[in-house]
Structure formats: structure tokens, C-alpha cells
mmCIF file of C-alpha atoms in Angstrom:
data_model
loop_
_atom_site.group_PDB
_atom_site.id
_atom_site.type_symbol
_atom_site.label_atom_id
_atom_site.label_comp_id
_atom_site.label_asym_id
_atom_site.label_seq_id
_atom_site.Cartn_x
_atom_site.Cartn_y
_atom_site.Cartn_z
ATOM 1 C CA UNK A 20 0.000 0.000 0.000
ATOM 2 C CA UNK A 21 2.786 2.430 0.890
ATOM 3 C CA UNK A 22 4.913 1.612 -2.172
ATOM 4 C CA UNK A 23 2.066 1.828 -4.688
ATOM 5 C CA UNK A 24 -0.009 4.659 -3.214
ATOM 6 C CA UNK A 25 1.123 6.642 -0.177
ATOM 7 C CA UNK A 26 4.726 7.036 -1.329
ATOM 8 C CA UNK A 27 3.603 8.980 -4.418
ATOM 9 C CA UNK A 28 1.268 11.190 -2.373
ATOM 10 C CA UNK A 29 4.089 12.021 0.055
ATOM 11 C CA UNK A 30 6.459 12.708 -2.857
ATOM 12 C CA UNK A 31 3.959 15.100 -4.438
ATOM 13 C CA UNK A 32 3.069 17.003 -1.267
ATOM 14 C CA UNK A 33 6.641 17.296 0.048
ATOM 15 C CA UNK A 34 8.076 18.332 -3.342
ATOM 16 C CA UNK A 35 5.341 20.961 -3.811
ATOM 17 C CA UNK A 36 5.977 22.428 -0.356
ATOM 18 C CA UNK A 37 9.742 22.221 -0.948
ATOM 19 C CA UNK A 38 9.457 24.059 -4.252
ATOM 20 C CA UNK A 39 7.538 26.907 -2.638
ATOM 21 C CA UNK A 40 9.758 27.210 0.436
ATOM 22 C CA UNK A 41 13.021 26.916 -1.485
ATOM 23 C CA UNK A 42 12.081 29.298 -4.319
ATOM 24 C CA UNK A 43 14.240 32.170 -2.908
ATOM 25 C CA UNK A 44 17.256 29.813 -2.809
ATOM 26 C CA UNK A 45 16.445 28.651 -6.359
ATOM 27 C CA UNK A 46 16.461 32.267 -7.528
ATOM 28 C CA UNK A 47 19.746 33.069 -5.774
ATOM 29 C CA UNK A 48 21.469 29.982 -7.216
ATOM 30 C CA UNK A 49 20.069 30.700 -10.695
ATOM 31 C CA UNK A 50 21.509 34.225 -10.652
ATOM 32 C CA UNK A 51 24.874 32.931 -9.397
ATOM 33 C CA UNK A 52 25.087 30.256 -12.108
ATOM 34 C CA UNK A 53 24.151 32.755 -14.821
ATOM 35 C CA UNK A 54 26.722 35.330 -13.694
ATOM 36 C CA UNK A 55 29.473 32.738 -13.239
ATOM 37 C CA UNK A 56 29.620 31.288 -16.772
ATOM 38 C CA UNK A 57 27.947 31.336 -20.180
ATOM 39 C CA UNK A 58 25.090 28.950 -20.772
ATOM 40 C CA UNK A 59 21.729 27.965 -19.330
ATOM 41 C CA UNK A 60 20.952 27.912 -15.607
ATOM 42 C CA UNK A 61 19.677 24.349 -15.714
ATOM 43 C CA UNK A 62 21.367 21.222 -16.976
ATOM 44 C CA UNK A 63 19.235 18.458 -18.487
ATOM 45 C CA UNK A 64 20.576 14.958 -18.870
ATOM 46 C CA UNK A 65 19.069 11.697 -20.131
ATOM 47 C CA UNK A 66 18.642 9.292 -17.223
ATOM 48 C CA UNK A 67 17.099 5.888 -16.585
ATOM 49 C CA UNK A 68 13.742 5.926 -14.818
ATOM 50 C CA UNK A 69 11.339 3.258 -13.590
ATOM 51 C CA UNK A 70 11.321 0.073 -15.715
ATOM 52 C CA UNK A 71 14.334 1.445 -17.640
ATOM 53 C CA UNK A 72 12.324 4.200 -19.332
ATOM 54 C CA UNK A 73 14.156 7.458 -20.021
ATOM 55 C CA UNK A 74 13.585 10.959 -18.690
ATOM 56 C CA UNK A 75 15.550 14.212 -18.489
ATOM 57 C CA UNK A 76 16.890 14.911 -15.021
ATOM 58 C CA UNK A 77 17.192 18.557 -13.956
ATOM 59 C CA UNK A 78 20.170 20.047 -12.141
ATOM 60 C CA UNK A 79 21.670 23.464 -11.702
ATOM 61 C CA UNK A 80 24.488 23.629 -14.254
ATOM 62 C CA UNK A 81 27.865 23.144 -12.564
ATOM 63 C CA UNK A 82 30.021 22.512 -15.640
ATOM 64 C CA UNK A 83 30.908 24.321 -18.833
ATOM 65 C CA UNK A 84 28.578 23.803 -21.793
ATOM 66 C CA UNK A 85 31.314 22.042 -23.806
ATOM 67 C CA UNK A 86 31.686 19.212 -21.247
ATOM 68 C CA UNK A 87 31.376 15.720 -22.837
ATOM 69 C CA UNK A 88 28.190 13.802 -21.927
ATOM 70 C CA UNK A 89 29.867 11.107 -19.839
ATOM 71 C CA UNK A 90 29.981 10.343 -16.100
ATOM 72 C CA UNK A 91 32.251 12.856 -14.374
ATOM 73 C CA UNK A 92 34.680 10.151 -13.264
ATOM 74 C CA UNK A 93 35.423 9.317 -16.922
ATOM 75 C CA UNK A 94 36.693 12.815 -17.697
ATOM 76 C CA UNK A 95 40.472 13.084 -17.844
ATOM 77 C CA UNK A 96 40.525 16.281 -15.780
ATOM 78 C CA UNK A 97 37.032 17.100 -14.419
ATOM 79 C CA UNK A 98 38.207 20.254 -12.621
ATOM 80 C CA UNK A 99 38.846 21.915 -15.997
ATOM 81 C CA UNK A 100 35.108 21.700 -16.772
ATOM 82 C CA UNK A 101 33.619 22.523 -13.342
ATOM 83 C CA UNK A 102 32.703 26.175 -12.847
ATOM 84 C CA UNK A 103 33.588 28.189 -9.724
ATOM 85 C CA UNK A 104 30.006 28.173 -8.455
ATOM 86 C CA UNK A 105 29.723 24.553 -9.579
ATOM 87 C CA UNK A 106 32.357 23.438 -7.089
ATOM 88 C CA UNK A 107 30.314 24.850 -4.213
ATOM 89 C CA UNK A 108 27.005 23.548 -5.567
ATOM 90 C CA UNK A 109 28.386 20.032 -6.000
ATOM 91 C CA UNK A 110 30.077 19.965 -2.593
ATOM 92 C CA UNK A 111 26.828 21.004 -0.883
ATOM 93 C CA UNK A 112 24.604 18.954 -3.263
ATOM 94 C CA UNK A 113 22.581 22.120 -3.980
ATOM 95 C CA UNK A 114 22.924 21.377 -7.708
ATOM 96 C CA UNK A 115 20.428 18.546 -7.171
ATOM 97 C CA UNK A 116 17.597 20.818 -5.944
ATOM 98 C CA UNK A 117 15.842 21.200 -9.354
ATOM 99 C CA UNK A 118 15.069 17.471 -9.201
ATOM 100 C CA UNK A 119 12.212 18.514 -6.931
ATOM 101 C CA UNK A 120 10.460 19.262 -10.253
ATOM 102 C CA UNK A 121 11.205 15.719 -11.494
ATOM 103 C CA UNK A 122 9.634 14.411 -8.273
ATOM 104 C CA UNK A 123 6.621 16.712 -8.527
ATOM 105 C CA UNK A 124 5.738 15.547 -12.052
ATOM 106 C CA UNK A 125 6.185 11.876 -11.174
ATOM 107 C CA UNK A 126 9.475 10.963 -12.853
ATOM 108 C CA UNK A 127 11.345 10.452 -9.590
ATOM 109 C CA UNK A 128 10.747 9.826 -5.901
ATOM 110 C CA UNK A 129 12.348 11.559 -2.927
ATOM 111 C CA UNK A 130 13.926 8.249 -1.870
ATOM 112 C CA UNK A 131 15.103 5.567 -4.303
ATOM 113 C CA UNK A 132 18.169 4.471 -6.274
ATOM 114 C CA UNK A 133 19.935 7.421 -7.903
ATOM 115 C CA UNK A 134 18.976 7.453 -11.613
ATOM 116 C CA UNK A 135 21.700 6.010 -13.818
ATOM 117 C CA UNK A 136 22.956 7.790 -16.908
ATOM 118 C CA UNK A 137 21.463 6.329 -20.097
ATOM 119 C CA UNK A 138 24.901 4.967 -21.092
ATOM 120 C CA UNK A 139 25.859 3.401 -17.742
ATOM 121 C CA UNK A 140 25.119 -0.101 -19.010
ATOM 122 C CA UNK A 141 27.168 -1.819 -16.284
ATOM 123 C CA UNK A 142 25.165 -0.127 -13.507
ATOM 124 C CA UNK A 143 21.826 -0.778 -15.229
ATOM 125 C CA UNK A 144 22.632 -4.479 -15.739
ATOM 126 C CA UNK A 145 23.847 -4.852 -12.154
ATOM 127 C CA UNK A 146 20.668 -3.232 -10.804
ATOM 128 C CA UNK A 147 18.557 -5.674 -12.803
ATOM 129 C CA UNK A 148 19.834 -8.435 -10.513
ATOM 130 C CA UNK A 149 18.120 -6.730 -7.578
ATOM 131 C CA UNK A 150 14.982 -5.351 -9.332
ATOM 132 C CA UNK A 151 16.295 -1.869 -8.555
ATOM 133 C CA UNK A 152 15.294 -0.662 -12.035
ATOM 134 C CA UNK A 153 11.653 -1.502 -11.276
ATOM 135 C CA UNK A 154 11.032 1.323 -8.804
ATOM 136 C CA UNK A 155 11.208 5.089 -9.197
ATOM 137 C CA UNK A 156 14.728 6.525 -8.948
ATOM 138 C CA UNK A 157 15.294 8.946 -6.100
ATOM 139 C CA UNK A 158 16.799 12.263 -5.166
ATOM 140 C CA UNK A 159 18.668 10.274 -2.537
ATOM 141 C CA UNK A 160 18.847 6.651 -1.517
ATOM 142 C CA UNK A 161 20.414 4.028 0.681
ATOM 143 C CA UNK A 162 23.637 4.044 -1.354
ATOM 144 C CA UNK A 163 23.990 7.806 -0.810
ATOM 145 C CA UNK A 164 24.132 7.380 2.970
ATOM 146 C CA UNK A 165 26.238 4.219 2.745
ATOM 147 C CA UNK A 166 29.284 5.657 1.001
ATOM 148 C CA UNK A 167 28.062 7.456 -2.126
ATOM 149 C CA UNK A 168 31.042 8.015 -4.483
ATOM 150 C CA UNK A 169 33.218 5.656 -2.458
ATOM 151 C CA UNK A 170 31.093 2.645 -3.424
ATOM 152 C CA UNK A 171 31.783 0.475 -6.448
ATOM 153 C CA UNK A 172 28.990 -0.173 -8.965
ATOM 154 C CA UNK A 173 28.413 -3.620 -7.446
ATOM 155 C CA UNK A 174 28.216 -2.182 -3.935
ATOM 156 C CA UNK A 175 25.855 0.611 -5.030
ATOM 157 C CA UNK A 176 23.602 -1.885 -6.810
ATOM 158 C CA UNK A 177 23.561 -4.161 -3.778
ATOM 159 C CA UNK A 178 22.513 -1.204 -1.584
ATOM 160 C CA UNK A 179 19.818 -0.308 -4.133
ATOM 161 C CA UNK A 180 18.586 -3.907 -4.001
ATOM 162 C CA UNK A 181 18.558 -3.824 -0.215
ATOM 163 C CA UNK A 182 16.382 -0.712 -0.409
ATOM 164 C CA UNK A 183 13.933 -2.506 -2.738
ATOM 165 C CA UNK A 184 13.552 -5.220 -0.086
ATOM 166 C CA UNK A 185 13.236 -2.783 2.830
ATOM 167 C CA UNK A 186 11.030 -0.208 1.045
ATOM 168 C CA UNK A 187 8.742 1.296 3.687
ATOM 169 C CA UNK A 188 7.795 4.627 5.241
ATOM 170 C CA UNK A 189 10.174 4.098 8.177
ATOM 171 C CA UNK A 190 13.067 3.241 5.840
ATOM 172 C CA UNK A 191 12.397 6.358 3.745
ATOM 173 C CA UNK A 192 12.365 8.541 6.879
ATOM 174 C CA UNK A 193 15.655 6.996 8.032
ATOM 175 C CA UNK A 194 17.297 7.630 4.636
ATOM 176 C CA UNK A 195 15.888 11.178 4.445
ATOM 177 C CA UNK A 196 17.436 12.225 7.751
ATOM 178 C CA UNK A 197 20.580 10.200 7.027
ATOM 179 C CA UNK A 198 20.971 12.199 3.811
ATOM 180 C CA UNK A 199 20.753 15.507 5.664
ATOM 181 C CA UNK A 200 23.570 14.383 7.964
ATOM 182 C CA UNK A 201 25.670 13.123 5.023
ATOM 183 C CA UNK A 202 25.251 16.399 3.120
ATOM 184 C CA UNK A 203 26.179 18.474 6.173
ATOM 185 C CA UNK A 204 29.342 16.395 6.608
ATOM 186 C CA UNK A 205 30.008 16.067 2.830
ATOM 187 C CA UNK A 206 30.328 12.306 3.368
ATOM 188 C CA UNK A 207 31.429 10.120 0.480
ATOM 189 C CA UNK A 208 31.913 12.913 -2.059
ATOM 190 C CA UNK A 209 34.894 12.422 -4.326
ATOM 191 C CA UNK A 210 34.845 15.150 -6.941
ATOM 192 C CA UNK A 211 35.493 13.838 -10.416
ATOM 193 C CA UNK A 212 34.913 10.197 -9.501
ATOM 194 C CA UNK A 213 31.164 10.099 -9.176
ATOM 195 C CA UNK A 214 28.759 8.227 -11.458
ATOM 196 C CA UNK A 215 26.179 10.861 -10.692
#
């Protein structure tokens, strides 16, 4: 009942409230991004959604517009492409805030496996073993509070599978507050080595 009904209602209500309350921060970040470098405020990227369908994830742009469309860890020198404001946004995870819109319109959930890039075949295949591609991807998930960038693809997928098994309101609350603590401490962030 929670997975198929209440989870979506909570996602909708919380993301709507979040969008309203955070709108001043959105505006401030948007101005900063625009003044810092040429290009759009938002970055759209093809990601894998529920049942391996595709959608465009939204982020505040943290990299130059000529950055290749590959996971950051595959770039030879990621720091060359990351903007000044981008470094701060990535470190604080504020670049992820526009995904509230993805949640609001039903493409993502607040809690779930982080959506893989369309070309991360190894991660997608590994998640299939745990049915982790059969639920909505999330703004944050169990893997994000269990090591984030420090985890291998197999470890991330295993954590995603564990979440599929544990999926409940209490588990989502635990991950939500665990994420806040991880962000405040910048746990598990390794710039330039993330799949995200």
C-alpha cells in the first residue's frame, strides 16, 4: 500500500511544499550560475527511470557547456570543466535541488536508487539483478548514505537492491534524515569520480 499509493502522495506534497519554500534559494542559485559562466541555468541529462524508461533529469548547471556527456569520473581532468560556483554547488549537493520538479511531475521519488545515466550499461545491468530498475529513482537513496562516491557499482547496486527489499515509510524517513547528515558532513563525495 505504501509503495504503490502513499509514497507517491508524500512525494507530491513534500516536493510541492519544498518548491515553494526553497524558491528564494532557487532564484539566488540561478543568478549565481548565470553570472558565473555562459550557458543555461539548468542542466538536463538523459537518465534511466522506472522500468528502464528514459527521462531528463534537472540540475543546476555546474560545468561548462562544452563538457562531454559522460559520467564525471570518466573525464580526464574534471576540474577543468567545473565552474567556480559549480564546485560549491556540487560539494553542498545544492545542484540537485531542481530534481524537486522531477519528483513533482512523477518521474522520480524523494527516496530511491539514484537514476543512472542512459549509457551506464554496467550499472543498469547490475541493478537488474536486484529489481532496482523496477522502482522510481530517487533524489537520494540508501547508497547515498552508505558511502556514495566511495562505493563500487556492485556495492551501489547491492545497496539499491537492499532498499527494494526494505522499502517502507520508516526506511524512507531513516534515509531522508541520514541524507541531511551526510550532506552536512560532505560524506562520500569524491569530486570527479562520481557516477552521478
